Structures are given as C-alpha cells and as structure tokens.
XYZ file of C-alpha atoms in Angstrom:
531
model
C -12.518 -18.259 -26.094
C -8.750 -18.754 -25.548
C -8.143 -15.845 -27.931
C -9.894 -13.452 -25.532
C -8.772 -15.163 -22.314
C -6.033 -12.630 -21.487
C -8.426 -9.716 -21.843
C -11.029 -11.411 -19.634
C -8.397 -12.068 -16.978
C -7.440 -8.384 -16.905
C -11.073 -7.311 -16.536
C -11.557 -9.854 -13.748
C -8.436 -8.581 -11.999
C -9.789 -5.015 -12.106
C -13.202 -6.101 -10.866
C -12.132 -8.458 -8.098
C -9.273 -6.385 -6.658
C -11.708 -3.508 -6.160
C -14.512 -5.539 -4.584
C -13.335 -8.749 -2.992
C -12.534 -9.221 0.683
C -12.452 -12.344 2.835
C -13.217 -12.391 6.578
C -11.544 -15.816 7.107
C -8.002 -14.299 7.017
C -6.518 -11.909 9.575
C -6.033 -9.297 6.880
C -9.488 -9.410 5.290
C -8.136 -7.671 2.187
C -5.075 -9.811 1.491
C -7.183 -11.768 -0.958
C -7.079 -8.748 -3.286
C -3.354 -9.312 -3.697
C -3.826 -13.038 -4.165
C -6.418 -12.750 -6.962
C -4.324 -9.965 -8.539
C -1.355 -12.318 -8.893
C -3.537 -15.192 -10.124
C -5.404 -13.332 -12.888
C -2.531 -11.176 -14.062
C -0.466 -14.379 -14.230
C -3.130 -16.222 -16.197
C -3.582 -13.267 -18.536
C 0.152 -13.124 -19.224
C 0.515 -16.891 -19.723
C -2.088 -16.983 -22.469
C -1.302 -13.645 -24.080
C -0.228 -13.812 -27.717
C 1.063 -10.236 -27.709
C 4.494 -8.915 -26.842
C 4.955 -8.487 -23.117
C 7.843 -6.040 -23.383
C 8.152 -3.026 -25.669
C 10.961 -0.589 -26.407
C 8.930 2.265 -25.002
C 8.914 0.682 -21.538
C 12.526 1.473 -20.601
C 11.561 3.527 -17.460
C 9.977 0.419 -15.975
C 13.192 -1.504 -16.563
C 15.126 1.189 -14.680
C 12.738 0.860 -11.767
C 13.179 -2.929 -11.694
C 16.956 -2.492 -11.640
C 16.757 0.068 -8.831
C 14.738 -2.379 -6.746
C 17.304 -5.090 -7.386
C 20.108 -2.689 -6.431
C 18.463 -2.190 -3.029
C 19.366 -5.822 -2.231
C 22.798 -4.425 -1.385
C 21.666 -2.987 1.957
C 18.493 -5.003 2.610
C 18.151 -6.848 5.903
C 15.672 -9.237 4.267
C 16.389 -9.910 0.568
C 13.156 -11.925 0.350
C 11.143 -8.759 0.983
C 12.992 -7.002 -1.846
C 12.202 -9.830 -4.241
C 8.556 -9.893 -3.181
C 8.257 -6.148 -3.934
C 9.986 -6.649 -7.282
C 7.485 -9.417 -8.139
C 4.620 -7.124 -7.152
C 5.845 -4.241 -9.342
C 6.569 -6.669 -12.197
C 2.973 -7.936 -12.059
C 1.697 -4.348 -12.111
C 3.805 -3.865 -15.216
C 2.251 -6.989 -16.722
C -1.175 -5.468 -16.024
C -0.037 -2.347 -17.876
C 1.198 -4.505 -20.779
C -2.084 -6.414 -20.990
C -3.996 -3.120 -21.012
C -1.717 -1.684 -23.700
C -2.463 -4.676 -25.959
C -6.158 -4.925 -25.069
C -8.333 -5.448 -28.176
C -10.669 -2.588 -29.053
C -13.875 -4.443 -28.162
C -12.565 -5.020 -24.624
C -11.340 -1.419 -24.356
C -14.929 -0.362 -24.925
C -16.044 -2.574 -22.027
C -13.691 -0.884 -19.496
C -15.950 2.150 -18.811
C -19.011 -0.069 -18.238
C -16.959 -2.227 -15.873
C -15.833 0.864 -13.962
C -19.433 2.112 -13.724
C -20.469 -1.233 -12.253
C -17.564 -1.131 -9.768
C -18.419 2.487 -8.976
C -22.064 1.650 -8.256
C -21.170 -1.243 -5.936
C -18.436 0.552 -3.968
C -20.486 3.732 -3.849
C -23.591 2.042 -2.418
C -21.484 0.146 0.122
C -19.793 3.413 1.114
C -23.195 5.065 1.538
C -24.361 2.263 3.812
C -21.213 2.533 5.925
C -21.554 6.313 6.197
C -25.185 5.783 7.341
C -24.078 3.370 10.061
C -24.982 0.091 8.344
C -22.555 -2.630 7.332
C -22.601 -6.227 6.284
C -19.649 -7.054 8.519
C -18.379 -6.110 11.973
C -15.024 -4.512 11.200
C -12.367 -3.726 13.791
C -12.920 -0.014 13.115
C -15.899 1.892 11.691
C -13.797 5.079 11.226
C -16.556 7.256 12.737
C -18.722 7.273 9.634
C -15.859 7.602 7.147
C -16.646 5.018 4.447
C -13.974 2.472 3.562
C -16.279 0.512 1.209
C -14.566 -2.703 0.097
C -11.053 -1.291 0.573
C -10.659 -1.607 4.358
C -9.547 1.974 4.984
C -11.093 5.345 4.004
C -7.728 6.569 2.683
C -7.425 3.545 0.389
C -10.972 4.086 -0.874
C -10.318 7.764 -1.470
C -7.134 7.026 -3.446
C -9.016 4.630 -5.705
C -11.657 7.257 -6.369
C -9.007 9.812 -7.290
C -7.778 7.566 -10.110
C -11.236 6.316 -11.101
C -13.255 9.532 -11.270
C -11.484 11.158 -14.302
C -12.091 7.973 -16.298
C -15.798 7.987 -15.374
C -16.120 11.725 -16.010
C -14.883 11.339 -19.590
C -17.316 8.483 -20.252
C -20.116 10.470 -18.578
C -19.685 13.211 -21.162
C -19.688 10.647 -23.990
C -22.974 9.257 -22.653
C -24.505 12.774 -22.682
C -24.937 12.706 -18.909
C -27.400 9.812 -18.587
C -29.273 10.005 -15.302
C -28.074 6.684 -13.843
C -24.445 7.555 -14.582
C -24.890 11.039 -13.141
C -26.292 9.548 -9.921
C -23.407 7.077 -9.604
C -20.862 9.831 -10.252
C -22.473 12.103 -7.679
C -22.580 9.203 -5.174
C -18.862 8.616 -5.648
C -18.117 12.311 -5.174
C -20.082 12.182 -1.905
C -18.064 9.144 -0.816
C -14.839 10.980 -1.587
C -16.037 13.852 0.614
C -17.151 11.503 3.398
C -13.755 9.812 3.566
C -12.346 13.107 4.908
C -9.046 12.315 3.234
C -7.607 15.777 2.582
C -4.767 14.528 0.393
C -7.344 12.874 -1.886
C -9.434 16.028 -2.041
C -6.373 17.991 -3.170
C -5.408 15.354 -5.735
C -8.978 15.218 -7.083
C -9.080 19.007 -7.410
C -5.766 19.064 -9.292
C -6.994 16.405 -11.683
C -10.257 18.324 -12.224
C -8.360 21.517 -13.079
C -6.134 19.561 -15.476
C -9.032 17.765 -17.110
C -11.315 20.757 -17.643
C -8.435 22.900 -18.884
C -7.716 20.229 -21.473
C -11.422 20.079 -22.377
C -11.472 23.824 -22.997
C -8.520 23.503 -25.369
C -9.905 20.505 -27.270
C -13.612 21.496 -27.496
C -13.081 25.255 -27.593
C -15.638 25.596 -24.823
C -15.118 28.576 -22.545
C -17.142 27.069 -19.706
C -14.520 24.359 -19.220
C -11.789 26.955 -18.871
C -13.824 29.026 -16.410
C -14.629 25.889 -14.411
C -10.933 24.986 -14.266
C -10.064 28.495 -13.107
C -12.809 28.417 -10.455
C -11.638 25.027 -9.161
C -8.060 26.316 -8.946
C -9.093 29.405 -6.985
C -11.235 27.328 -4.614
C -8.398 24.853 -3.937
C -5.844 27.646 -3.524
C -8.151 29.571 -1.177
C -8.923 26.548 0.974
C -5.192 25.755 1.190
C -4.501 29.263 2.478
C -7.306 29.013 5.021
C -6.591 25.553 6.398
C -2.779 25.223 6.047
C -1.882 27.014 9.337
C -4.231 24.697 11.245
C -2.977 21.645 9.375
C 0.598 22.312 10.440
C -0.391 22.055 14.116
C -2.666 19.036 13.652
C -1.343 15.980 15.571
C -1.981 13.631 12.638
C -0.159 15.955 10.228
C 2.724 16.417 12.698
C 3.079 12.633 12.971
C 3.024 12.271 9.187
C 5.742 14.899 8.767
C 7.756 13.052 11.430
C 7.497 9.875 9.313
C 8.707 11.745 6.241
C 11.670 13.098 8.195
C 12.538 9.574 9.331
C 12.457 8.382 5.729
C 14.745 11.249 4.705
C 17.146 10.202 7.457
C 17.329 6.752 5.894
C 18.152 8.362 2.536
C 20.941 10.363 4.133
C 22.587 7.228 5.450
C 21.833 5.037 2.402
C 21.668 7.534 -0.497
C 22.093 5.174 -3.437
C 20.486 1.825 -2.553
C 18.224 2.750 0.380
C 17.536 0.308 3.203
C 16.019 -2.253 0.811
C 12.663 -2.370 -0.974
C 9.940 -3.445 1.456
C 12.485 -3.200 4.309
C 11.376 0.138 5.789
C 9.445 -1.654 8.542
C 12.668 -3.355 9.678
C 14.529 -0.069 9.967
C 11.977 2.583 10.921
C 12.394 2.293 14.704
C 16.171 2.627 14.402
C 16.020 5.876 12.433
C 13.046 7.506 14.139
C 15.205 7.988 17.283
C 17.474 10.361 15.340
C 14.494 12.543 14.387
C 12.897 12.360 17.855
C 16.052 13.791 19.393
C 14.879 17.090 17.889
C 11.314 16.893 19.264
C 9.325 14.979 21.876
C 6.486 13.935 19.641
C 4.126 11.358 21.219
C 3.495 8.401 18.897
C 1.062 5.514 18.818
C 4.041 3.230 18.239
C 7.663 3.361 17.122
C 7.118 0.833 14.321
C 5.894 1.754 10.868
C 5.558 0.052 7.473
C 4.601 3.097 5.415
C 5.530 6.780 5.775
C 2.421 8.111 3.948
C 4.443 9.600 1.096
C 5.229 7.298 -1.806
C 8.224 9.345 -2.908
C 9.807 9.392 0.553
C 9.037 5.695 0.885
C 10.699 4.745 -2.391
C 13.685 7.009 -1.693
C 14.134 5.448 1.763
C 13.885 1.900 0.464
C 15.639 2.134 -2.954
C 17.689 5.339 -2.634
C 17.798 8.326 -4.943
C 18.346 5.976 -7.871
C 15.000 4.269 -7.178
C 13.262 7.594 -6.648
C 14.599 8.919 -9.979
C 13.468 5.690 -11.730
C 9.982 6.020 -10.235
C 9.707 9.702 -11.231
C 10.955 8.737 -14.673
C 7.770 6.723 -15.224
C 5.662 9.903 -14.831
C 8.083 11.989 -16.922
C 8.076 9.341 -19.647
C 4.290 9.164 -19.646
C 3.697 12.914 -20.002
C 6.462 13.334 -22.615
C 5.810 10.244 -24.750
C 2.243 9.097 -24.185
C 0.162 12.078 -23.041
C -2.000 13.829 -25.594
C -5.238 15.814 -25.618
C -7.094 12.645 -26.667
C -5.645 10.865 -23.619
C -6.804 13.513 -21.136
C -8.877 11.123 -18.962
C -5.982 8.708 -18.610
C -3.539 11.549 -18.049
C -5.790 13.025 -15.345
C -5.869 9.592 -13.626
C -2.061 9.373 -13.757
C -1.747 12.942 -12.426
C -4.188 12.191 -9.611
C -2.160 9.137 -8.607
C 1.043 11.206 -8.648
C -0.437 13.918 -6.413
C -2.083 11.487 -3.999
C 1.304 9.801 -3.607
C 2.469 12.961 -1.812
C 0.298 12.178 1.194
C -0.314 8.432 0.983
C 1.013 5.182 -0.506
C -1.280 4.193 -3.425
C 1.467 2.183 -5.159
C 1.219 -0.299 -2.280
C -2.611 -0.595 -2.508
C -3.343 -3.244 -5.110
C -6.641 -2.049 -6.690
C -5.441 1.579 -6.934
C -2.012 0.667 -8.298
C -3.513 -1.743 -10.832
C -6.012 0.862 -12.081
C -3.175 3.381 -12.406
C -1.018 1.003 -14.466
C -3.998 -0.036 -16.600
C -4.792 3.630 -17.298
C -1.236 4.129 -18.579
C -1.601 1.063 -20.771
C -4.983 2.136 -22.191
C -3.487 5.504 -23.184
C -1.499 3.614 -25.858
C -2.704 1.754 -28.906
C -2.373 -2.052 -29.214
C 0.714 -3.351 -30.967
C 0.140 -5.390 -34.104
C 3.245 -7.559 -33.750
C 2.725 -10.822 -31.926
C 5.223 -12.885 -30.059
C 7.442 -14.976 -32.273
C 8.178 -18.592 -31.459
C 6.168 -21.560 -30.270
C 3.059 -20.394 -28.373
C 2.675 -23.693 -26.475
C 6.290 -23.540 -25.344
C 5.809 -19.980 -24.189
C 2.681 -20.970 -22.235
C 4.528 -23.819 -20.551
C 7.480 -21.585 -19.642
C 5.334 -18.808 -18.177
C 3.169 -21.392 -16.358
C 6.144 -22.907 -14.520
C 7.508 -19.420 -13.796
C 4.216 -18.078 -12.346
C 3.315 -21.226 -10.387
C 6.649 -21.254 -8.568
C 6.771 -17.548 -7.772
C 3.076 -17.185 -6.929
C 3.330 -20.136 -4.535
C 6.125 -18.473 -2.556
C 4.998 -14.839 -2.891
C 1.193 -15.025 -3.016
C -0.302 -18.391 -2.016
C 1.892 -19.118 1.009
C 1.284 -15.685 2.593
C -2.473 -16.175 2.076
C -2.453 -19.581 3.792
C -0.292 -18.171 6.604
C -2.770 -15.328 7.137
C -5.582 -17.864 7.401
C -3.635 -19.567 10.199
C -3.142 -16.169 11.873
C -6.872 -15.589 11.889
C -7.513 -19.089 13.317
C -4.894 -18.397 15.981
C -6.572 -15.130 16.923
C -9.947 -16.850 17.310
C -8.526 -19.629 19.493
C -6.678 -17.043 21.603
C -9.856 -14.991 22.068
C -11.624 -18.188 23.173
C -8.724 -18.890 25.597
C -7.731 -22.067 23.736
C -4.088 -21.075 24.089
C -2.472 -24.344 23.041
C -4.406 -24.443 19.775
C -3.634 -20.748 19.218
C 0.056 -21.481 19.669
C -0.133 -24.248 17.064
C -1.766 -21.969 14.471
C 0.627 -19.113 15.151
C 3.646 -21.398 14.735
C 2.245 -22.728 11.413
C 1.797 -19.162 10.223
C 5.374 -18.209 11.139
C 6.798 -21.297 9.420
C 4.951 -20.478 6.184
C 5.544 -16.722 6.083
C 8.201 -15.655 8.553
C 8.992 -12.396 6.779
C 5.452 -11.066 7.426
C 4.992 -12.586 10.868
C 6.189 -9.788 13.143
C 2.725 -9.324 14.674
C 2.092 -13.074 14.838
C 5.375 -13.676 16.653
C 4.488 -10.868 19.076
C 1.049 -12.421 19.746
C 2.710 -15.805 20.270
C 5.076 -14.215 22.769
C 2.134 -12.666 24.612
C 0.493 -16.077 25.009
C 3.682 -17.637 26.350
C 4.095 -14.711 28.762
C 0.482 -15.167 29.920
C 1.155 -18.886 30.496
C 4.318 -18.053 32.445
C 6.728 -19.623 29.948
C 9.044 -16.624 29.758
C 11.849 -18.339 27.836
C 9.537 -19.205 24.954
C 8.020 -15.734 25.156
C 11.481 -14.247 24.714
C 12.181 -16.530 21.705
C 8.900 -15.432 20.054
C 9.548 -11.735 20.788
C 13.028 -12.056 19.244
C 11.474 -13.335 15.977
C 9.320 -10.225 15.969
C 12.286 -7.985 16.744
C 14.253 -9.429 13.842
C 11.477 -8.134 11.577
C 10.566 -4.902 13.371
C 13.293 -3.496 15.545
C 11.278 -1.330 17.951
C 11.326 -0.209 21.583
C 8.155 -1.801 22.875
C 9.405 -5.323 22.088
C 12.739 -4.754 23.809
C 10.787 -3.566 26.828
C 8.708 -6.780 26.826
C 11.854 -8.917 26.574
C 13.358 -6.981 29.437
C 10.239 -7.631 31.495
C 10.519 -11.403 30.814
C 14.180 -11.512 31.815
C 13.323 -9.567 34.965
C 10.662 -12.150 35.855
C 13.307 -14.837 35.278
C 15.590 -12.974 37.701
C 18.130 -12.446 34.888
C 18.784 -8.836 35.818
C 21.685 -8.207 33.453
C 19.733 -9.245 30.343
C 16.732 -7.299 31.649
C 18.934 -4.191 31.912
C 20.398 -4.669 28.419
C 16.963 -4.921 26.780
C 15.462 -2.064 28.792
C 18.513 0.026 27.842
C 17.937 -0.765 24.166
C 14.262 0.147 24.512
C 15.274 3.408 26.187
C 17.688 4.257 23.341
C 15.018 3.579 20.720
C 12.497 5.596 22.771
C 9.047 4.444 23.849
C 6.034 5.939 22.036
C 5.035 8.372 24.783
C 6.958 10.475 27.278
C 5.136 8.714 30.141
C 6.293 5.302 28.908
C 9.836 6.611 28.486
C 9.942 7.970 32.034
C 8.595 4.702 33.438
C 11.303 2.808 31.550
C 13.933 5.244 32.840
C 12.774 4.562 36.400
C 12.977 0.765 35.826
C 16.555 1.173 34.582
C 17.553 3.181 37.667
C 16.087 0.567 39.981
C 17.710 -2.393 38.248
C 21.087 -0.666 38.076
C 20.940 -0.120 41.837
C 20.202 -3.825 42.390
C 23.033 -4.855 40.076
C 25.499 -2.597 41.942
C 24.472 -4.191 45.220
C 25.136 -7.625 43.820
C-alpha cells in the first residue's frame, strides 16, 4: 500500500481539486487549495523517486525569478506564498512524471469521472437548478464546481484534448461520446470567448498531428476547417469586441500591468503583490482615458503573461515562457499530442485569463507535462525514513503557515459575515479580528468590513484603524475616501482633506464619484481657509 501511496495522493489531488467546495468558508473554493497542498505534500513525502531531474532547469529559473521579485515586494510573505504554490505545482508535475504505468492507465478513467460530474453539475446550473445558493448565478453561464464560468472553461480547455485522445482509443463508446459532448456544451454555455479560441487552437493542433501520424486525410481537412472557422469568426467579431466594455476594461488592466513593468523591469512589483500596487499604477493609464471601472483595486489582470511580467519582471516572464519552449523542444512528440494540445491550450488561454492561479487547472496542466515523460528508473539514494521525516517537518511547517492558517482565517471571515448579516456586530467584530490576526496578508476585504461595522456603530477612530489595515494591502481610492469621511465626522478637517486628496489623485471608479469627491474637496478647502 505504501508503495503506491504517492500515486494515490496525486490522483486524489486531481479529483478533489476539481470537485470539492465548502460553503462554511467565505471563499467556498479555498478548500481546493488546501487539499492540493495536503495531498501533493503527502505524495512527495512518501515518494521513493527522484523529485528533481536535470531536465527541469526551466522550473528552477522560474523559482529564482520569483525569489528575485522579493527585491521590490511590499509584502515578502506574499512572494514566498506564491513560490510555495508554484513549487507544489512542480511537485505535482514530478509525481506525474514518475507515475507507475498502472496508475497512468487510470488517469483517463479518472478524468472521465470528473468530466461526468462537472458536466452534469454544469448542465443543472445552465438549466436554472443548483444545490447551493451562490452569490451569483452568472445568468445561466455554468461555473460547475469551480465557482466562476471562466475558471470552469479554462479547466475544460486543458481537459478536453486528453479526453479526446482516450475517446479515440475507446472507439467512441457511447457513454464517453455523451460525456464529451456534454462538456463541449458546457464550454459553449460558459460564454468565455478566450476559452473558445484556446479550444479551437488546440483542436487544430491535435487534428493536424493526427493527420500526420495516422495518415488520415479527414483529420487534416478537419483541422483546416476549424482554422478557417476560427479565423472567420475572429474577423467578424473583433471590431465589436474592441468596443465591448468588458474587453476595454481588460485591455486597461493589461496596460496597467505594462506600466508596472516599465517602472520595475527586472524584478517586477513582487510575486503576488499586484493587488497592493494596482491602484497606484492604474492612475497613470487613466490619465489617457476616462474609463469607468467597477473598482480601482484588482488582484489579476486577466493575462497570465502580463501578470507575471508585472509581478516578477521580464526575467520572470522569460522564465515562465521558457517552460513552454522547453516542453515543445525537449518533450513534445507526435505520441504526446494529447498532452501537447493540453499544454498549448493552457498557453493560449493564459492570454485572456489567469489559469496558473486556478488550482485545478494549473495542477492538470503540470500533470499533463509530467505524463508526457516516461518514469525514471533511478530512485532516491539515502535513508528513506530520514527523507520522510525531513519532508514531513518541512511540509507541516510551511503548510501550516501557507495553507492551514489561511483556511481557518477564511472560516472566521464567513462566521463574521453571518453575524454581521444578523446584526450581531460585536460577535462579527470578534471573528473579523481573529481572521486578521491569522492571515493579515489576505485580509484586505475583512479589514474593510470591520471598518464598516465600526463606522456603523459610530466608532470612527477604530473604523479608520481598520480601513488603514486594508489600505496597507490594497492601496485604492475608495478606502481613502472612506477614511476622509470618518475624519470629517470627527471634525478633523485637515486629515479629511489629505485622505480625500489622495483618493482624488488615485481616481474614483466612475466620473460621477470623482466629481462628487472634487466637490467635497472644494468645500473643505473653503472651510479650512476660513479657519
């Protein structure tokens, strides 16, 4: 049993990260990350194979680039948490690379089971039925067990080429055909255009490869037809896309990320630190346009390459791209076409979204790269028990700080929200404070909610203190405006003016809000001059 334990842990990680969610935490899908760390850690601890291989140099470069971003990071802890996340993805890749043949043969069946479950759940959501009352139903766009239609679509982009290859091996069995068709429908229902494009590119790649390997003309014609369809649709819809508000906002986010690269070209603003800096840099871009936004704070810019460049500089971007270059130069082959199509789909979807930051999609991507290689025969040298003990201590310490604590803190956030909604404000304050103490680096929203309760109770000094915790994590206009309001209610006009001025410089989300703030500044400046 222990001999196969690592392989079982990897399969459980794939299964659970795709399907599990937990309504008792504020982020119902944070548990995916928690179980990912637990099972990848357990699989690594009891693995008898080499963890590192000479061929994995590109991953080492990416680790070093992330570490280099500590140079300019406002919160080093966030850099280290991202490094731990990427390192665990690499461990998932390593476990997949060394997966015994009998477990490799189980992967397709596992993916079909996952596909059936997420496909049926997506169908129910599209039809207006759900097991849970989510904050958003996305107007019929299925999110399945992923929490967001875009996340679901990204997972399907990576998954479908792997299922398609197995479908052909199974001679198109009816049950598998139905599941595959159901997943294609779900991909369409998500209305995620970036995923459609990525899926089309992978289909062209896959069927072109099939025509070369099997010498079947129909595969080549199908690839050509898919290419013409995608190209034609792009020509038809691109002019409209450019004027779409959602596309305009996304391009604005990319431009903001590029502005960060200009000012921090080599080390970026720090891995995982984009949320701390976004509001500061978006003002530079908004000087050139008056785009109305839903908010001036952002954690992701919906382009993985822009995100990595902004956070880790051009060195980090090069290291990330090197992983794809390395794969297609060293690992790719005609026999690996399904895995290569999955890798290509991930790369294309990264142009319009952030699949590297979505645990189930990122794990499946890394596992696909690992499965494209054959297991190594050489086992780790040295004392196995000593190795287990060393890894155990290492994982327990890091997972406590980087996985378990955030999960407990998110549970407290959810309890705080429920008490607040029931108007039990003192109990809500207690839960929010516990959450902040456990996981300050991810508590920007919690600190804001705490400030709102204090403001509602009329304790403006404590409200300001809570808002300032939030500002230290997300430096954006709306919070400075709230702090200014609190100082105004405390009759501290000078501090009210300073914070309103800062909010004005960072720019409020809409032109109306900005004009209202401008009027407040004029009024308070008149009062200060009279005094």
